[in-house]
Coordinates of N, CA and C in Angstrom, one line a residue:
M1 N 0.8 -1.2 0.0 CA 0.0 0.0 0.0 C 0.9 1.2 0.0
L2 N 1.4 1.6 -1.2 CA 2.2 2.8 -1.3 C 1.3 4.0 -1.5
P3 N 1.6 5.1 -0.9 CA 0.8 6.3 -1.1 C 1.2 7.1 -2.3
K4 N 0.3 8.0 -2.7 CA 0.6 9.1 -3.7 C 1.0 10.2 -2.8
I5 N 2.1 10.9 -3.3 CA 2.6 12.1 -2.6 C 2.0 13.3 -3.4
I6 N 1.2 14.1 -2.7 CA 0.5 15.2 -3.4 C 0.8 16.5 -2.7
E7 N 1.1 17.6 -3.5 CA 1.2 18.9 -3.0 C -0.2 19.5 -3.1
Q8 N -0.9 19.7 -2.0 CA -2.3 20.1 -2.0 C -2.5 21.6 -1.7
P9 N -3.3 22.3 -2.6 CA -3.6 23.7 -2.2 C -4.5 23.7 -1.0
A10 N -4.7 24.9 -0.4 CA -5.6 25.1 0.7 C -7.0 24.7 0.3
K11 N -7.8 24.2 1.3 CA -9.2 23.8 1.1 C -10.0 24.5 2.2
K12 N -11.2 24.9 1.8 CA -12.2 25.5 2.7 C -13.3 24.5 2.9
L13 N -13.5 24.2 4.2 CA -14.5 23.2 4.6 C -15.5 23.9 5.6
I14 N -16.7 23.4 5.6 CA -17.7 23.8 6.6 C -18.3 22.5 7.1
G15 N -18.7 22.5 8.4 CA -19.3 21.3 9.0 C -19.4 21.5 10.5
F16 N -19.2 20.4 11.1 CA -19.4 20.3 12.6 C -18.2 19.6 13.2
Y17 N -17.8 20.0 14.4 CA -16.7 19.3 15.1 C -17.1 19.0 16.5
I18 N -16.2 18.1 17.1 CA -16.4 17.7 18.5 C -15.1 17.3 19.0
E19 N -14.9 17.5 20.3 CA -13.7 17.0 21.0 C -14.0 15.6 21.4
M20 N -13.0 14.7 21.2 CA -13.2 13.3 21.6 C -11.8 12.7 21.7
S21 N -11.8 11.4 22.1 CA -10.6 10.6 22.1 C -11.0 9.2 21.4
L22 N -10.0 8.4 21.2 CA -10.3 7.1 20.6 C -11.2 6.3 21.5
V23 N -11.0 6.4 22.8 CA -11.8 5.7 23.8 C -13.2 6.2 23.9
E24 N -13.3 7.5 23.8 CA -14.6 8.2 23.9 C -14.9 8.7 22.4
N25 N -15.2 7.8 21.5 CA -15.4 8.1 20.1 C -16.8 8.6 19.9
K26 N -16.9 9.9 19.4 CA -18.1 10.6 19.2 C -18.4 10.9 17.7
T27 N -17.7 10.1 16.9 CA -17.7 10.4 15.4 C -19.2 10.4 14.9
Q28 N -19.9 9.4 15.3 CA -21.3 9.3 14.8 C -22.1 10.6 15.1
E29 N -21.9 11.2 16.3 CA -22.6 12.4 16.7 C -22.5 13.5 15.7
I30 N -21.3 13.8 15.2 CA -21.1 14.9 14.3 C -21.6 14.5 12.9
W31 N -21.5 13.3 12.5 CA -22.1 12.9 11.2 C -23.6 13.0 11.2
K32 N -24.2 12.7 12.4 CA -25.7 12.8 12.5 C -26.1 14.3 12.5
Q33 N -25.2 15.2 12.8 CA -25.4 16.6 12.7 C -25.4 17.1 11.2
L34 N -24.3 16.6 10.5 CA -24.1 17.1 9.2 C -25.0 16.5 8.1
M35 N -25.2 15.2 8.1 CA -25.9 14.6 7.0 C -27.3 15.1 6.7
P36 N -28.1 15.3 7.7 CA -29.5 15.8 7.4 C -29.5 17.3 6.9
R37 N -28.3 18.0 7.1 CA -28.3 19.4 6.7 C -27.5 19.7 5.4
L38 N -27.0 18.7 4.8 CA -26.2 18.9 3.6 C -26.8 19.7 2.5
N39 N -28.1 19.6 2.4 CA -28.9 20.3 1.3 C -28.9 21.8 1.6
E40 N -28.5 22.3 2.8 CA -28.4 23.7 3.1 C -27.1 24.3 2.6
V41 N -26.1 23.5 2.3 CA -24.8 24.0 1.9 C -24.8 24.4 0.5
Q42 N -24.3 25.7 0.2 CA -24.2 26.2 -1.1 C -22.8 26.2 -1.6
Q43 N -22.6 26.3 -2.9 CA -21.2 26.4 -3.5 C -20.3 25.3 -3.0
V44 N -20.9 24.0 -3.0 CA -20.1 22.8 -2.7 C -19.2 22.5 -3.9
V45 N -17.9 22.2 -3.5 CA -16.9 21.8 -4.6 C -17.3 20.5 -5.2
S46 N -17.6 19.5 -4.4 CA -18.0 18.2 -4.9 C -18.9 17.5 -3.9
A47 N -19.3 16.2 -4.2 CA -20.1 15.4 -3.3 C -19.3 14.7 -2.3
D48 N -17.9 14.9 -2.3 CA -17.1 14.2 -1.3 C -17.3 14.8 0.1
L49 N -17.3 13.9 1.0 CA -17.4 14.3 2.5 C -16.0 14.2 3.1
F50 N -15.7 15.0 4.1 CA -14.4 15.0 4.8 C -14.6 14.6 6.2
S51 N -13.8 13.6 6.7 CA -13.7 13.3 8.1 C -12.3 13.8 8.5
L52 N -12.2 14.8 9.3 CA -11.0 15.5 9.5 C -10.6 15.4 11.0
Q53 N -9.3 15.3 11.3 CA -8.8 15.3 12.7 C -7.8 16.3 12.9
I54 N -7.9 17.1 14.0 CA -6.8 18.0 14.3 C -6.3 17.5 15.7
Y55 N -5.0 17.1 15.6 CA -4.3 16.5 16.8 C -3.4 17.5 17.5
P56 N -3.3 17.5 18.8 CA -2.3 18.3 19.5 C -0.9 18.0 18.9
E57 N -0.1 18.9 19.0 CA 1.3 18.8 18.5 C 2.0 17.6 18.9
D58 N 1.8 17.2 20.2 CA 2.5 16.0 20.8 C 1.7 14.7 20.7
Y59 N 0.6 14.7 20.0 CA -0.3 13.6 20.0 C 0.4 12.3 19.7
F60 N 1.2 12.2 18.6 CA 1.8 11.0 18.2 C 3.0 10.6 19.0
S61 N 3.7 11.5 19.6 CA 4.8 11.2 20.5 C 4.4 10.8 21.9
N62 N 3.2 11.2 22.3 CA 2.7 10.9 23.6 C 1.3 10.2 23.5
F63 N 1.2 9.4 22.5 CA -0.1 8.8 22.2 C -0.7 7.9 23.3
T64 N -1.9 8.1 23.7 CA -2.7 7.1 24.4 C -4.1 7.1 23.8
P65 N -4.9 6.1 23.9 CA -6.2 6.1 23.4 C -7.1 7.1 24.1
F66 N -6.7 7.7 25.2 CA -7.4 8.6 26.0 C -7.1 10.1 25.6
T67 N -6.1 10.3 24.7 CA -5.6 11.6 24.4 C -6.7 12.3 23.5
P68 N -7.2 13.5 23.9 CA -8.2 14.2 23.2 C -7.7 14.8 21.9
F69 N -8.6 14.9 20.9 CA -8.3 15.6 19.6 C -9.6 16.1 19.1
T70 N -9.6 16.9 18.1 CA -10.8 17.5 17.5 C -11.2 16.7 16.2
K71 N -12.4 16.3 16.1 CA -12.9 15.6 14.9 C -14.0 16.4 14.2
W72 N -13.9 16.4 12.9 CA -14.8 17.2 12.0 C -15.5 16.2 11.1
A73 N -16.8 16.6 10.8 CA -17.5 16.0 9.6 C -17.8 17.2 8.8
A74 N -17.3 17.2 7.5 CA -17.4 18.5 6.8 C -17.5 18.2 5.3
V75 N -17.8 19.3 4.6 CA -17.9 19.3 3.1 C -17.0 20.5 2.6
E76 N -16.4 20.3 1.4 CA -15.6 21.4 0.9 C -16.5 22.4 0.1
V77 N -16.2 23.7 0.3 CA -16.9 24.8 -0.3 C -16.0 25.7 -1.1
K78 N -16.5 26.4 -2.1 CA -15.7 27.3 -2.9 C -15.2 28.5 -2.1
N79 N -16.1 29.0 -1.2 CA -15.7 30.1 -0.3 C -16.6 30.1 0.9
F80 N -16.3 31.0 1.8 CA -17.1 31.1 3.1 C -18.1 32.2 3.1
D81 N -18.6 32.6 1.9 CA -19.5 33.7 1.7 C -20.9 33.3 2.3
T82 N -21.3 32.1 2.2 CA -22.7 31.7 2.7 C -22.5 30.4 3.5
I83 N -22.6 30.6 4.8 CA -22.4 29.5 5.8 C -23.8 29.3 6.5
P84 N -24.4 28.2 6.4 CA -25.7 28.0 7.1 C -25.5 28.1 8.6
E85 N -26.6 28.6 9.2 CA -26.6 28.8 10.7 C -26.1 27.5 11.4
G86 N -25.2 27.7 12.4 CA -24.7 26.6 13.2 C -23.5 25.9 12.6
F87 N -23.3 26.0 11.3 CA -22.1 25.4 10.7 C -20.8 26.1 11.2
Q88 N -19.7 25.4 11.3 CA -18.4 26.0 11.6 C -17.6 26.0 10.3
K89 N -16.5 26.8 10.2 CA -15.7 26.8 9.1 C -14.2 26.5 9.5
I90 N -13.5 25.8 8.6 CA -12.1 25.5 8.8 C -11.4 25.5 7.5
E91 N -10.2 26.1 7.4 CA -9.4 26.0 6.2 C -8.2 25.1 6.5
I92 N -8.0 24.1 5.6 CA -6.9 23.2 5.6 C -5.8 24.0 4.9
P93 N -4.6 24.2 5.5 CA -3.6 24.9 4.9 C -3.0 24.1 3.7
A94 N -2.4 24.8 2.7 CA -1.7 24.1 1.7 C -0.5 23.3 2.2
G95 N -0.2 22.2 1.6 CA 1.0 21.5 2.0 C 1.0 20.1 1.3
K96 N 2.1 19.4 1.7 CA 2.3 18.0 1.1 C 1.6 17.0 1.9
Y97 N 1.0 16.0 1.2 CA 0.3 14.9 1.9 C 0.7 13.6 1.3
A98 N 0.7 12.6 2.1 CA 0.8 11.2 1.6 C -0.6 10.7 1.6
V99 N -1.1 10.2 0.5 CA -2.5 9.8 0.3 C -2.6 8.3 0.1
F100 N -3.2 7.6 1.1 CA -3.3 6.2 1.1 C -4.8 5.8 0.8
L101 N -5.0 4.6 0.3 CA -6.4 4.1 0.1 C -6.7 3.1 1.1
H102 N -7.7 3.3 1.9 CA -8.2 2.3 2.9 C -9.4 1.7 2.3
K103 N -9.4 0.3 2.3 CA -10.6 -0.4 1.8 C -11.0 -1.3 3.0
G104 N -12.3 -1.2 3.3 CA -12.8 -2.0 4.4 C -13.7 -1.2 5.4
T105 N -14.0 -1.8 6.5 CA -14.9 -1.2 7.5 C -14.1 -0.3 8.4
T106 N -14.8 0.5 9.2 CA -14.1 1.4 10.1 C -13.3 0.5 11.1
E107 N -13.8 -0.6 11.5 CA -13.0 -1.5 12.4 C -11.7 -1.9 11.8
M108 N -11.7 -2.1 10.5 CA -10.4 -2.5 9.8 C -9.4 -1.3 9.7
F109 N -9.9 -0.1 10.0 CA -9.0 1.1 9.8 C -7.8 1.0 10.7
V110 N -7.9 0.4 11.8 CA -6.7 0.3 12.7 C -5.5 -0.4 12.0
Q111 N -5.8 -1.3 11.1 CA -4.7 -2.0 10.4 C -4.0 -1.0 9.4
T112 N -4.9 -0.2 8.8 CA -4.3 0.8 7.8 C -3.5 1.8 8.6
A113 N -4.0 2.3 9.8 CA -3.3 3.3 10.6 C -2.0 2.7 11.1
Q114 N -2.0 1.4 11.5 CA -0.7 0.8 12.0 C 0.3 0.7 10.9
Y115 N -0.1 0.4 9.7 CA 0.8 0.4 8.5 C 1.4 1.8 8.3
I116 N 0.5 2.8 8.2 CA 0.9 4.2 7.9 C 1.9 4.7 8.9
Y117 N 1.5 4.7 10.2 CA 2.3 5.3 11.2 C 3.4 4.4 11.8
G118 N 3.2 3.1 11.7 CA 4.2 2.1 12.3 C 5.2 1.6 11.3
E119 N 4.8 1.5 10.0 CA 5.7 0.9 9.0 C 6.1 1.9 8.0
W120 N 5.1 2.5 7.2 CA 5.5 3.3 6.1 C 6.2 4.6 6.6
L121 N 5.6 5.4 7.5 CA 6.2 6.7 7.9 C 7.7 6.6 8.4
P122 N 8.0 5.6 9.3 CA 9.4 5.6 9.8 C 10.4 5.3 8.7
K123 N 10.0 4.6 7.7 CA 10.9 4.2 6.6 C 10.9 5.2 5.4
S124 N 9.9 6.1 5.4 CA 9.7 6.9 4.2 C 10.6 8.1 4.0
G125 N 11.3 8.5 5.0 CA 12.1 9.7 4.9 C 11.3 11.0 5.2
Y126 N 10.0 10.9 5.4 CA 9.1 12.0 5.7 C 8.9 12.1 7.2
Q127 N 8.4 13.2 7.6 CA 7.9 13.4 9.0 C 6.5 13.9 9.0
L128 N 5.8 13.7 10.0 CA 4.4 14.3 10.1 C 4.6 15.8 10.3
E129 N 3.7 16.5 9.7 CA 3.6 17.9 9.9 C 2.3 18.2 10.7
N130 N 2.4 19.2 11.5 CA 1.2 19.6 12.4 C 0.2 20.4 11.6
R131 N -0.5 19.6 10.7 CA -1.7 20.2 10.0 C -2.8 19.1 10.1
P132 N -4.0 19.4 9.7 CA -5.1 18.4 9.8 C -4.8 17.2 9.0
H133 N -5.2 16.1 9.6 CA -5.3 14.8 8.9 C -6.7 14.6 8.5
F134 N -6.9 14.0 7.3 CA -8.3 13.8 6.9 C -8.5 12.6 6.0
E135 N -9.8 12.2 5.9 CA -10.2 11.1 5.0 C -11.2 11.7 4.1
V136 N -11.1 11.4 2.8 CA -12.1 11.8 1.8 C -13.0 10.6 1.5
L137 N -14.3 10.9 1.7 CA -15.3 9.8 1.5 C -16.0 10.2 0.2
G138 N -15.5 9.6 -0.9 CA -16.0 9.9 -2.2 C -17.0 8.8 -2.7
D139 N -17.1 8.7 -4.0 CA -18.0 7.8 -4.6 C -17.9 6.3 -4.2
A140 N -16.6 5.9 -3.9 CA -16.4 4.5 -3.5 C -16.6 4.2 -2.0
Y141 N -17.0 5.3 -1.3 CA -17.3 5.1 0.1 C -18.7 4.6 0.2
L142 N -18.8 3.4 0.8 CA -20.1 2.7 0.8 C -20.7 2.6 2.2
G143 N -20.1 3.3 3.2 CA -20.5 3.2 4.5 C -19.5 2.6 5.4
H144 N -19.5 2.9 6.7 CA -18.5 2.5 7.6 C -18.5 1.0 8.0
E145 N -19.6 0.3 7.7 CA -19.7 -1.1 8.0 C -19.5 -2.0 6.8
N146 N -19.3 -1.4 5.6 CA -19.2 -2.2 4.4 C -17.8 -2.6 4.1
P147 N -17.5 -3.9 4.0 CA -16.1 -4.3 3.7 C -15.5 -3.9 2.4
D148 N -16.4 -3.5 1.4 CA -16.0 -3.0 0.1 C -15.8 -1.5 0.0
S149 N -16.1 -0.8 1.1 CA -16.0 0.6 1.1 C -14.5 1.1 1.0
E150 N -14.3 2.2 0.3 CA -13.0 2.8 0.1 C -13.0 4.3 0.5
E151 N -11.9 4.7 1.1 CA -11.7 6.1 1.4 C -10.3 6.5 1.3
E152 N -10.0 7.7 0.9 CA -8.6 8.2 0.9 C -8.2 8.7 2.2
V153 N -7.0 8.4 2.7 CA -6.5 8.8 3.9 C -5.3 9.8 3.7
W154 N -5.5 11.0 4.0 CA -4.5 12.1 3.8 C -3.7 12.4 5.0
I155 N -2.4 12.2 5.0 CA -1.5 12.4 6.1 C -0.6 13.5 5.8
P156 N -0.6 14.6 6.6 CA 0.3 15.8 6.3 C 1.8 15.4 6.6
I157 N 2.6 15.7 5.6 CA 4.1 15.3 5.7 C 4.9 16.5 5.3
I158 N 6.2 16.4 5.8 CA 7.2 17.4 5.3 C 8.5 16.5 5.0

C-alpha cells in the first residue's frame, strides 16, 4: 500500500466538530449533525465528504487512546460567503500529503493506521507535519460497515 505524494492547495470546509478521544469516540454524533443538513450548503466543490482530525502537536509522540483531539464532519466549499446557521468553518492549509487508500470497514481502519504510522512513515524519509489529517469519503465510500468501502487517507508530511 504505497501512497501518492501530493502537494495540496488550501481547502475551505464547513461542517461540525467535536472534542473526543479514541476511547470516547463521538464520530457518529457529528455525522448525525451534518448529513441531514447537507442540502443547506451552497457552493459545494464536490459530493465528497471529509472526516478530519486536528491532533495536538505532541499527539503521536505521547499517544494514548485517551488523548483528546478534534474531529470534524465536513464538506468542501468554494468560499465562506454563505455558511448555514450553526455550521463552523475551517481552512486546511496548503501542503504536502501522503495519500493512502483504505478499503474496508471502520473497524479495519486500525490496520491501515498501523501500517501508515508504524511501518510506512518511519521508513519513508518524511515526517508528520502539524496540520489536519483527513479522510475523503467519495463515490467509492459505501458506509463505515461495508467491507468493500473505500476512502482516501490524507496524512500531512514534510
